[in-house]
XYZ file of C-alpha atoms in Angstrom:
694
model
C 90.929 9.495 -48.803
C 93.925 9.744 -52.331
C 95.575 13.205 -54.238
C 94.933 11.173 -57.990
C 93.459 8.715 -59.059
C 95.085 5.789 -61.311
C 96.310 6.342 -64.081
C 95.670 3.842 -66.911
C 97.620 -0.231 -67.352
C 98.337 1.343 -62.791
C 97.120 -1.041 -60.452
C 94.529 0.880 -57.089
C 97.133 -1.113 -54.953
C 100.440 -0.250 -56.130
C 101.217 2.400 -53.647
C 100.187 -0.868 -51.154
C 103.318 -2.716 -51.816
C 105.397 -1.117 -50.127
C 104.023 -1.231 -46.733
C 104.250 -5.162 -45.389
C 101.631 -7.313 -45.563
C 102.126 -7.531 -41.817
C 99.829 -4.862 -39.296
C 98.773 -1.905 -40.973
C 97.587 0.197 -38.685
C 98.858 3.438 -39.423
C 99.382 5.431 -36.342
C 99.997 9.168 -35.703
C 103.901 9.655 -35.320
C 105.992 10.055 -31.109
C 107.742 13.416 -30.215
C 110.160 11.631 -30.186
C 112.104 10.034 -33.951
C 109.119 9.122 -35.945
C 108.447 13.089 -36.075
C 110.997 14.060 -38.305
C 110.941 10.694 -40.901
C 111.206 11.019 -44.671
C 107.674 10.369 -46.209
C 108.571 6.612 -48.540
C 106.812 8.244 -50.930
C 107.338 12.204 -51.908
C 110.647 11.688 -50.089
C 110.537 14.999 -47.709
C 109.957 14.883 -43.825
C 108.095 18.000 -44.295
C 105.567 18.458 -41.012
C 102.326 19.958 -42.301
C 98.730 18.748 -42.065
C 97.376 21.777 -44.142
C 99.367 21.146 -46.634
C 100.336 17.214 -47.005
C 97.706 16.112 -44.271
C 98.571 14.376 -41.410
C 102.415 12.619 -40.844
C 101.728 8.557 -39.854
C 104.519 5.751 -38.839
C 103.477 2.481 -38.829
C 105.785 1.033 -35.436
C 106.375 -2.580 -36.246
C 109.024 -1.224 -39.691
C 109.268 1.996 -39.049
C 107.803 3.451 -42.786
C 106.899 7.310 -42.269
C 104.296 8.658 -44.535
C 101.924 11.469 -45.133
C 98.158 11.047 -45.154
C 97.589 12.231 -48.544
C 100.384 10.802 -49.810
C 99.745 7.436 -48.801
C 96.459 7.716 -50.392
C 98.310 8.217 -54.466
C 96.350 4.806 -55.752
C 98.335 5.272 -58.455
C 102.171 4.137 -59.394
C 103.823 0.580 -58.516
C 106.692 2.569 -57.227
C 108.441 5.185 -54.864
C 108.697 8.361 -56.912
C 106.371 10.685 -59.297
C 102.936 9.009 -57.946
C 100.189 10.790 -59.088
C 99.197 11.581 -62.839
C 96.529 13.351 -64.587
C 93.741 12.173 -65.210
C 92.725 14.128 -68.849
C 93.129 11.888 -71.449
C 96.669 12.010 -73.117
C 97.696 13.660 -70.486
C 101.625 12.239 -69.502
C 102.462 14.116 -66.047
C 103.271 12.889 -62.907
C 104.229 14.724 -59.957
C 104.591 14.042 -56.782
C 101.833 15.923 -54.528
C 104.033 18.996 -53.223
C 105.824 19.514 -56.562
C 102.242 19.155 -58.011
C 100.839 22.194 -55.171
C 103.349 24.419 -55.887
C 102.959 23.686 -59.593
C 99.823 24.623 -59.055
C 97.667 21.043 -59.511
C 94.653 20.982 -58.540
C 93.393 17.683 -56.275
C 90.285 16.441 -55.657
C 89.190 15.000 -51.928
C 86.321 13.038 -53.441
C 84.284 10.548 -55.712
C 87.296 9.243 -57.393
C 89.701 11.100 -56.991
C 91.524 13.237 -59.509
C 94.494 14.759 -59.782
C 94.367 17.510 -62.268
C 97.896 19.353 -63.798
C 98.698 23.053 -64.072
C 97.521 22.894 -67.884
C 94.207 21.072 -67.674
C 92.601 21.236 -63.974
C 89.812 23.331 -63.431
C 89.162 27.066 -63.383
C 85.623 28.898 -62.067
C 84.171 30.840 -65.222
C 82.585 34.425 -64.235
C 80.194 35.469 -66.997
C 80.684 39.280 -65.742
C 82.310 40.982 -62.940
C 81.500 44.067 -62.319
C 83.605 44.823 -59.248
C 86.502 46.900 -60.354
C 88.442 47.807 -57.292
C 90.272 45.483 -54.258
C 87.576 43.119 -52.680
C 88.183 41.576 -49.012
C 89.038 38.476 -48.368
C 85.848 37.279 -46.337
C 88.571 34.998 -43.803
C 91.222 36.951 -43.402
C 90.284 40.116 -44.692
C 93.427 41.009 -46.657
C 92.735 43.301 -50.003
C 93.162 40.559 -52.739
C 91.898 41.523 -56.950
C 88.504 40.428 -57.655
C 89.378 38.086 -60.411
C 89.469 33.729 -60.450
C 93.028 32.113 -59.626
C 94.610 29.000 -58.596
C 95.097 30.896 -55.257
C 91.848 32.949 -55.430
C 88.173 31.138 -55.216
C 84.426 32.609 -55.331
C 81.890 31.378 -52.833
C 79.277 29.932 -55.497
C 76.326 31.271 -53.770
C 77.842 35.094 -53.373
C 78.612 36.646 -55.775
C 81.071 39.039 -53.896
C 82.509 36.323 -51.171
C 85.955 36.237 -52.387
C 89.196 34.132 -50.728
C 92.537 33.198 -51.193
C 93.571 29.497 -50.933
C 95.170 29.253 -48.068
C 92.165 30.385 -45.874
C 89.596 27.886 -47.533
C 91.922 25.243 -46.516
C 92.203 26.732 -43.036
C 88.856 26.601 -42.752
C 88.324 24.020 -43.488
C 90.323 21.495 -41.925
C 88.924 23.448 -38.858
C 85.562 23.760 -39.366
C 85.531 19.814 -40.741
C 82.725 18.893 -42.744
C 79.322 19.408 -40.414
C 81.285 23.473 -40.128
C 82.407 24.814 -43.321
C 80.224 26.646 -45.194
C 79.656 29.696 -47.293
C 81.035 32.700 -44.945
C 78.756 35.178 -46.444
C 74.854 32.910 -46.692
C 76.011 30.193 -44.391
C 75.090 27.452 -47.551
C 77.211 23.914 -47.097
C 75.772 21.148 -50.173
C 76.280 24.489 -53.593
C 80.222 25.516 -51.809
C 81.556 22.974 -50.411
C 80.514 20.483 -53.395
C 81.914 24.023 -55.016
C 85.709 23.701 -53.102
C 85.375 19.944 -53.465
C 85.439 20.870 -57.958
C 88.483 23.033 -57.458
C 90.230 21.404 -54.525
C 89.811 22.479 -51.002
C 90.047 19.345 -48.620
C 87.250 18.965 -46.594
C 87.842 16.150 -43.704
C 84.987 14.431 -42.466
C 85.656 15.410 -38.694
C 84.277 17.067 -35.743
C 84.799 21.221 -36.343
C 88.383 21.504 -34.085
C 86.689 24.252 -31.570
C 83.830 21.075 -30.386
C 87.207 19.477 -30.341
C 89.029 21.177 -27.078
C 89.469 19.479 -23.957
C 87.579 21.784 -21.395
C 85.953 23.585 -24.321
C 83.107 25.776 -23.633
C 84.166 25.202 -19.394
C 84.012 29.102 -18.985
C 80.325 28.808 -19.482
C 80.363 27.072 -16.240
C 82.130 30.077 -13.860
C 80.645 32.580 -11.970
C 82.489 36.064 -13.246
C 84.000 37.193 -9.495
C 85.245 40.168 -10.612
C 84.236 43.965 -10.346
C 83.926 46.012 -13.264
C 82.745 50.038 -11.913
C 85.680 52.332 -12.895
C 86.116 53.266 -9.037
C 86.524 50.889 -7.349
C 86.470 50.962 -3.198
C 87.856 47.078 -2.150
C 91.273 48.202 -1.024
C 91.904 44.127 -1.142
C 91.081 44.875 -4.805
C 88.496 43.776 -8.323
C 88.442 39.624 -7.124
C 87.482 40.264 -3.733
C 84.760 38.525 -2.797
C 83.334 37.937 0.972
C 79.723 36.367 0.599
C 76.977 37.577 2.575
C 79.367 41.018 3.594
C 79.629 44.333 2.025
C 82.094 42.582 -0.934
C 80.297 40.870 -2.306
C 80.450 41.337 -6.168
C 77.090 41.338 -7.728
C 77.259 40.355 -10.836
C 74.482 41.884 -14.258
C 71.735 40.897 -13.460
C 71.095 41.766 -17.940
C 74.423 39.994 -18.942
C 75.593 38.177 -16.307
C 79.131 39.284 -17.820
C 80.087 42.584 -15.111
C 80.730 42.492 -11.921
C 80.444 44.839 -8.251
C 80.691 44.939 -5.065
C 77.703 46.061 -2.697
C 79.252 49.096 -1.444
C 81.372 49.751 -5.204
C 77.118 50.328 -5.666
C 75.610 51.053 -2.700
C 73.705 48.499 -2.806
C 72.282 47.184 0.463
C 71.843 43.822 -0.176
C 72.168 41.775 -3.140
C 68.558 41.374 -3.480
C 68.652 44.545 -4.757
C 68.685 44.457 -9.504
C 71.199 45.532 -11.527
C 72.451 46.113 -14.457
C 75.833 47.263 -16.116
C 76.634 50.805 -17.841
C 76.963 48.649 -20.862
C 73.446 47.170 -20.629
C 71.886 49.955 -18.216
C 72.832 52.211 -21.451
C 71.517 49.758 -24.106
C 67.891 49.240 -21.999
C 67.110 53.008 -21.781
C 67.984 53.943 -25.529
C 65.644 50.665 -25.725
C 62.734 52.413 -23.867
C 63.486 55.348 -26.347
C 63.384 53.608 -29.270
C 59.859 52.528 -28.261
C 58.755 55.321 -28.465
C 60.068 56.545 -31.664
C 58.880 56.879 -34.443
C 59.050 54.194 -36.840
C 61.306 55.459 -40.689
C 62.779 54.379 -42.749
C 66.871 54.877 -44.182
C 67.529 57.052 -46.391
C 67.099 55.725 -49.732
C 66.290 51.981 -48.556
C 63.231 50.793 -48.856
C 64.153 49.058 -45.412
C 62.139 49.782 -42.226
C 62.216 49.479 -38.225
C 60.744 46.630 -38.696
C 63.186 44.526 -41.021
C 65.955 45.897 -38.807
C 64.944 43.770 -36.202
C 64.758 40.638 -38.738
C 68.518 40.324 -39.034
C 70.598 37.319 -38.638
C 73.618 37.266 -37.595
C 76.700 36.667 -39.236
C 78.022 33.055 -39.656
C 81.562 34.613 -39.169
C 80.996 36.385 -35.767
C 82.906 34.291 -32.916
C 82.417 31.305 -30.471
C 79.704 34.064 -27.715
C 79.337 34.059 -24.328
C 75.539 33.896 -22.403
C 76.170 37.616 -21.634
C 77.240 38.142 -24.339
C 74.670 36.930 -26.499
C 72.098 39.317 -23.508
C 74.408 42.301 -24.759
C 73.286 41.664 -28.719
C 69.834 41.240 -28.287
C 68.813 43.846 -25.880
C 71.326 46.094 -29.304
C 68.815 44.972 -31.412
C 65.909 47.114 -29.451
C 67.895 49.714 -30.507
C 69.233 50.263 -33.380
C 67.840 53.330 -34.899
C 70.012 54.774 -31.386
C 73.166 53.525 -30.824
C 75.515 54.770 -28.373
C 78.726 56.632 -30.819
C 81.560 55.219 -28.501
C 79.955 52.221 -29.432
C 79.231 52.442 -33.261
C 83.483 53.913 -33.427
C 84.515 50.860 -31.304
C 82.563 48.918 -33.913
C 84.438 50.167 -36.629
C 87.183 50.122 -35.589
C 87.666 45.796 -35.075
C 88.523 45.944 -38.622
C 92.075 47.661 -37.689
C 94.037 44.982 -37.005
C 97.082 44.295 -35.176
C 100.068 44.607 -37.519
C 102.149 47.667 -37.385
C 102.961 50.240 -40.110
C 103.878 53.193 -39.567
C 103.412 56.575 -40.986
C 106.821 58.513 -40.657
C 105.932 62.593 -40.615
C 108.265 65.672 -40.987
C 107.338 68.713 -39.156
C 108.751 71.269 -41.204
C 106.319 69.254 -43.759
C 103.300 67.948 -42.427
C 99.966 68.413 -44.708
C 102.276 66.595 -47.357
C 104.235 64.368 -45.500
C 100.837 63.287 -43.954
C 99.636 63.071 -47.436
C 102.191 61.830 -48.864
C 102.230 58.875 -45.648
C 98.358 58.006 -46.702
C 98.777 57.613 -50.892
C 101.482 55.264 -50.106
C 100.918 51.662 -52.144
C 102.057 50.150 -49.123
C 100.006 52.227 -46.535
C 95.806 50.395 -45.909
C 94.113 52.072 -43.691
C 92.943 48.230 -41.463
C 96.894 48.193 -40.392
C 97.782 50.234 -36.896
C 99.356 53.281 -37.238
C 102.485 54.185 -36.016
C 103.438 57.267 -36.202
C 107.707 58.459 -36.767
C 108.283 62.285 -36.666
C 111.103 62.602 -38.820
C 113.903 65.612 -39.087
C 115.494 66.331 -42.632
C 117.596 68.029 -41.788
C 118.608 65.973 -38.452
C 122.406 64.112 -40.594
C 122.016 61.410 -38.019
C 119.076 59.681 -39.412
C 117.656 59.271 -36.373
C 113.838 58.911 -34.936
C 111.633 59.901 -33.105
C 107.650 57.882 -32.034
C 105.010 59.864 -31.876
C 101.359 59.569 -30.378
C 99.247 58.124 -32.833
C 95.954 60.843 -31.774
C 98.041 63.512 -30.808
C 99.189 63.358 -34.830
C 95.663 63.023 -35.726
C 94.369 65.954 -33.788
C 96.983 67.875 -35.610
C 96.144 66.486 -39.168
C 91.877 67.344 -37.963
C 92.952 70.896 -37.070
C 94.604 71.267 -40.335
C 92.092 69.692 -42.727
C 89.292 72.064 -40.699
C 91.529 75.523 -41.439
C 92.766 74.104 -45.239
C 90.881 76.220 -48.656
C 89.003 72.269 -48.951
C 86.101 74.061 -47.175
C 85.027 77.189 -46.665
C 82.702 79.213 -44.133
C 83.683 79.915 -40.141
C 82.263 77.892 -37.725
C 80.434 75.253 -39.518
C 81.834 74.751 -42.812
C 80.992 72.840 -46.286
C 83.177 72.267 -48.897
C 84.466 74.038 -51.696
C 85.418 74.959 -54.722
C 89.436 74.987 -56.085
C 90.346 73.372 -58.878
C 94.007 72.549 -57.842
C 92.156 69.982 -54.955
C 89.729 68.589 -56.524
C 92.973 67.988 -59.755
C 95.500 66.595 -57.162
C 92.388 64.358 -55.250
C 93.137 66.315 -52.139
C 89.394 66.152 -51.863
C 89.301 62.605 -51.815
C 91.965 62.669 -48.694
C 90.468 64.734 -47.360
C 87.294 61.816 -46.923
C 89.956 59.363 -46.075
C 90.867 61.389 -43.590
C 88.179 61.143 -41.512
C 87.201 58.253 -41.545
C 90.773 56.978 -40.814
C 91.186 59.209 -36.952
C 87.494 57.704 -36.443
C 88.866 54.582 -37.147
C 91.652 55.118 -35.639
C 91.137 57.099 -32.100
C 91.563 60.149 -33.287
C 89.295 63.084 -33.101
C 86.000 63.881 -34.342
C 86.102 66.808 -37.454
C 83.177 68.860 -35.169
C 82.842 71.749 -38.057
C 80.592 69.976 -40.928
C 78.324 72.623 -41.813
C 74.250 70.185 -41.265
C 73.951 71.147 -44.589
C 77.549 69.695 -45.350
C 76.578 66.356 -43.213
C 72.511 66.334 -44.097
C 73.504 65.575 -47.627
C 76.312 62.896 -46.573
C 73.887 61.025 -44.889
C 70.440 61.621 -46.961
C 72.034 62.775 -50.087
C 71.992 66.092 -51.953
C 68.619 65.583 -53.402
C 67.438 65.824 -50.023
C 69.265 68.492 -48.122
C 67.895 72.189 -48.643
C 70.679 75.003 -47.685
C 69.942 77.931 -45.946
C 71.784 81.327 -45.852
C 74.243 81.206 -43.271
C 75.606 78.001 -45.580
C 76.447 81.149 -47.925
C 80.393 82.426 -46.874
C 80.962 83.934 -50.786
C 79.876 87.294 -49.958
C 79.299 88.854 -53.619
C 76.706 85.967 -53.083
C 75.884 86.431 -49.913
C 73.980 90.361 -51.073
C 72.479 88.304 -53.906
C 70.564 86.388 -50.980
C 69.916 89.693 -49.441
C 68.528 91.836 -51.846
C 66.078 88.401 -52.537
C 64.875 88.089 -49.633
C 64.769 92.257 -49.654
C 62.452 92.262 -52.507
C 58.972 93.974 -51.564
C 57.982 93.795 -54.816
C 57.787 92.581 -58.613
C 60.100 95.627 -59.766
C 62.635 94.946 -56.865
C 63.344 91.141 -58.555
C 62.826 92.326 -62.133
C 66.088 94.876 -61.373
C 67.509 92.392 -59.135
C 67.763 90.157 -61.782
C 68.491 93.063 -64.958
C 71.281 93.325 -62.173
C 72.563 89.896 -62.028
C 71.448 88.955 -65.547
C 74.864 87.467 -66.741
C 75.051 85.995 -63.462
C 72.318 83.932 -62.813
C 72.131 82.532 -66.492
C 75.698 81.183 -65.894
C 74.232 78.834 -62.911
C 71.058 78.889 -64.678
C 68.597 80.484 -61.851
C 66.854 82.788 -64.971
C 63.481 82.663 -64.505
C 59.565 84.894 -65.821
C 58.965 86.886 -63.000
C 55.495 86.731 -62.526
C 54.438 87.467 -58.185
C 56.321 89.047 -55.525
C 56.011 84.865 -54.548
C 58.810 83.561 -56.786
C 61.167 85.009 -54.902
C 61.282 82.452 -52.370
C 61.759 79.740 -55.285
C 64.819 82.013 -57.023
C 66.477 82.216 -54.120
C 66.452 78.600 -53.802
C 67.597 77.568 -56.886
C 70.485 80.439 -55.747
C 71.486 79.053 -52.892
C 71.067 74.660 -54.358
C 73.161 76.112 -56.340
C 75.395 77.430 -54.416
C 76.326 75.836 -51.641
C 74.946 71.889 -53.221
C 75.781 71.565 -57.372
C 78.585 74.701 -57.373
C 80.546 71.737 -55.479
C 79.904 68.582 -56.873
C 82.176 66.741 -58.192
C 84.655 68.116 -54.851
C 81.333 66.339 -52.931
C 81.144 63.493 -54.434
C 85.480 62.530 -54.129
C 85.310 63.807 -50.774
C 82.114 60.890 -50.090
C 84.468 58.204 -51.489
C 87.413 58.518 -49.712
C 85.196 58.834 -46.343
C 84.011 55.236 -47.594
C 87.123 54.578 -46.334
C 86.718 51.210 -43.601
C 83.073 51.454 -43.716
C 82.730 54.803 -42.352
C 80.092 56.519 -44.774
C 77.838 53.600 -44.676
C 77.411 54.366 -40.389
C 76.985 57.243 -41.245
C 74.177 56.775 -43.827
C 72.250 53.881 -41.444
C 72.656 55.846 -37.759
C 73.218 59.595 -38.689
C 71.746 60.486 -35.243
C 74.436 59.594 -33.583
C 77.234 60.924 -35.565
C 75.441 64.146 -36.580
C 76.516 65.791 -33.704
C 80.434 65.066 -33.328
C 80.435 65.907 -37.171
C 78.651 69.367 -36.889
C 79.821 70.239 -32.920
C 82.648 70.315 -30.833
C 82.918 68.368 -27.895
C 81.777 69.399 -24.174
C 84.465 71.788 -22.679
C 86.335 69.382 -19.734
C 85.206 69.500 -15.702
C 88.059 68.772 -13.409
C 84.903 66.076 -12.049
C 85.095 64.712 -15.703
C 89.389 64.539 -15.922
C 89.424 63.406 -12.782
C 87.266 60.571 -13.873
C 89.097 60.473 -16.720
C 92.893 59.454 -15.094
C 92.904 57.095 -13.631
C 95.360 54.943 -11.459
C 97.208 52.461 -11.606
C 100.072 51.966 -9.795
C 100.480 52.293 -5.696
C 100.236 56.566 -5.098
C 100.920 58.516 -2.333
C 98.134 60.269 -0.828
C 98.865 63.079 -0.321
C 100.149 64.154 -4.053
C 96.618 62.526 -5.294
C 95.297 64.871 -2.669
C 96.994 67.828 -4.661
C 95.644 67.085 -8.385
C 92.088 66.584 -7.502
C 92.127 69.740 -6.118
C 94.758 71.394 -8.548
C 92.142 70.492 -11.599
C 88.886 72.117 -9.396
C 91.943 75.622 -8.691
C 92.220 75.402 -12.665
C 88.458 75.412 -12.964
C 88.080 78.053 -10.996
C 90.541 80.092 -13.127
C 92.683 79.957 -10.113
C 95.875 78.683 -12.360
C 96.603 80.364 -16.099
C 96.558 76.449 -16.834
C 93.112 75.672 -19.113
C 91.378 71.781 -18.825
C 93.209 72.266 -22.125
C 96.267 72.205 -21.933
C 96.616 69.709 -19.330
C 94.838 67.354 -21.161
C 97.115 68.364 -24.019
C 100.345 67.400 -21.361
C 99.469 63.950 -21.230
C 98.130 62.829 -24.596
C 98.715 64.808 -27.265
C 94.225 65.925 -27.671
C 92.452 68.558 -26.319
C 89.110 66.798 -26.527
C 88.459 63.320 -25.436
C 87.529 61.925 -29.079
C 84.759 60.095 -29.329
C 85.568 56.544 -28.819
C 87.792 57.234 -26.547
C 91.130 56.959 -25.513
C 93.715 54.052 -26.293
C 95.243 53.137 -23.302
C 93.102 54.989 -20.839
C 94.794 58.506 -20.170
C 96.285 57.218 -16.536
C 98.847 59.373 -13.509
C 101.068 58.087 -11.090
C 103.128 59.874 -8.137
C 107.073 59.490 -8.200
C 109.556 62.079 -6.804
C 110.449 64.532 -9.417
C 111.294 68.428 -9.244
C 108.119 68.337 -13.073
C 104.936 66.165 -14.169
C 106.192 64.384 -17.571
C 103.723 63.498 -20.241
C 103.706 61.169 -21.716
C 101.451 60.691 -25.238
C 102.376 57.116 -26.877
C 101.103 56.017 -23.330
C 98.201 58.692 -21.833
C 100.196 58.691 -18.857
C 100.775 61.638 -16.184
C 103.763 61.417 -13.777
C 102.469 64.052 -11.383
C 105.634 65.259 -9.031
C 105.709 64.481 -5.238
C 105.873 67.601 -3.132
C 105.529 68.485 0.834
C 102.873 71.415 0.413
C 100.129 71.908 -2.146
C 101.498 75.701 -3.271
C 104.605 73.666 -4.654
C 102.740 71.052 -6.432
C 100.615 73.770 -8.086
C 103.480 75.683 -9.387
C 105.666 73.194 -10.569
C 102.522 71.759 -12.681
C 101.945 74.876 -14.179
C 105.336 76.163 -15.152
C 105.833 72.393 -17.335
C 102.343 72.154 -17.664
C 102.974 75.898 -19.720
C 106.097 76.393 -20.927
C 106.226 72.933 -22.350
C 102.396 73.467 -24.869
C 104.156 76.827 -25.209
C 107.400 75.559 -26.794
C 105.617 72.707 -28.865
C 103.098 75.717 -30.369
C 105.772 77.642 -30.857
C 107.390 74.580 -32.784
C 104.347 73.513 -34.678
C 103.100 76.977 -36.214
C 105.973 76.709 -38.018
C 103.744 73.299 -40.124
C 100.546 73.911 -39.079
């Protein structure tokens, strides 16, 4: 292949004259000395296959060239070896210089080269996307405007890419696997990418060339994955024909258990892992469920079952593929934790610090989320700062504790109205400051980043989000305004037409203002009047805040997920989590290190005593002390809560690592007194501190 076409009057054999007529076989450069040699064409010693092609060295004559530079059949001497093919254009340049000036080199046909003035461009007739979109390869935000660095797929209007991302994928995929990441088209896609200067090598995909690339498929899975493994030799211990033989899941084959750990009498007994069991159970319910379409769509269940997997998904093991097939049968009855974990796949491991001033918690949280460098798809790192600290010291904080405090602040804010089940309020100042949008974004971020769910939404508010306001009927309990509630009571208790007309006379100006005046001809008209007043007060009155909040909830695709699986999200949005018990906490905390057996016994006894009310501490207090959260997030904790036993006087809770250090004591009485004192006083001090900003 070549990087540029021959300009007028320049010989095709010019570049070959630089190499002797003897052997012309080019071998790959060796690590010893030739790898740092300079290319005889471009005079650069860079070894970057993506930019300059593979580096080749003629061992006999000790000449080194880049693959792209070697094929430039243009000039008769070294130096500026590439020229623009546009008529009357006299520009010549080295290949690296052309890259720097954003020239385009076509690795097909006549291997034409275009300078920065005459390079081909993508013409977009209409572009309705004003907001940033994701590069469908790296998932970074880009502006959907065709430039040298940003390209659009010719077959999918909403598929945009970084040029560098496309080139890396083309090098790795090769001509046989390089295709559109959305629709899987290869012919039209490759033709356009070649025109725009993407080099597609004629080779097999890199993952197909790896030595023993699929060797793991021939290995049997031998690991016990149950929550509490009883084998003292460890989870990888496997002895055939004994109770410590490992049995694999009959559905996926990618999870296992010791026979004794799952109370299996023999290896012939069937066993499914927890994930496959939940999928099979949900699939059974799904078969009995009535077929229905998603809100505001014409897609039915049968249509969704025929969906193809995205071509962007990584290679899966047979176990994973089996689980995917099972999931297709339970699309509308998904476990909420699984859905949130899927949303969490968007979060990149690139950390982004959010600085929180506890003395001004709400405003500092707003400033952090509104910062132009903040990206909700980056990993959040909480850093607490104190404006009164002259040394500017920073204190790392727990992300889940921060999100828990944020949800508490949101629940008690003026953005919502109501006692337990809340609806959006009409706050003109908050609307002006775009706080409803920020509130929706906060809820989305809390869910995706492992924080708590709201748990305080009214069913009416949730239905408006999931199914649309036009498909939602509010109830009297949604009215928190005392005066409006009195009107509703009078409407519902009216016994005659005269009662209704009297009510309309008393509230004529209000009913006229909200557009609910109607002619009363019978007592049954009161039902329509009550409905009109309810719909206005609960839905139409807060239309602007609702639309703003909904836009914020679209962050990281949360609203779309809610509208697809409303039944799964309803409980965590409208109900508080279940009460904690001794068993729940005992199962939640795992022991990662060899710990004191007696102390672990004290721990279980202490949990039971707390549940029985024999302690001033509650289950929620213990969880807050260890993790900063008073309930288990829908997606669980990350990292998983753990305990360790140490020789110290009092317990220590590490909220950043969700680790609880238990004191080793000689008696249970000492253990309980130590736990009660530390937890009670620590939470009291934190509550006093938080009362200044929550």
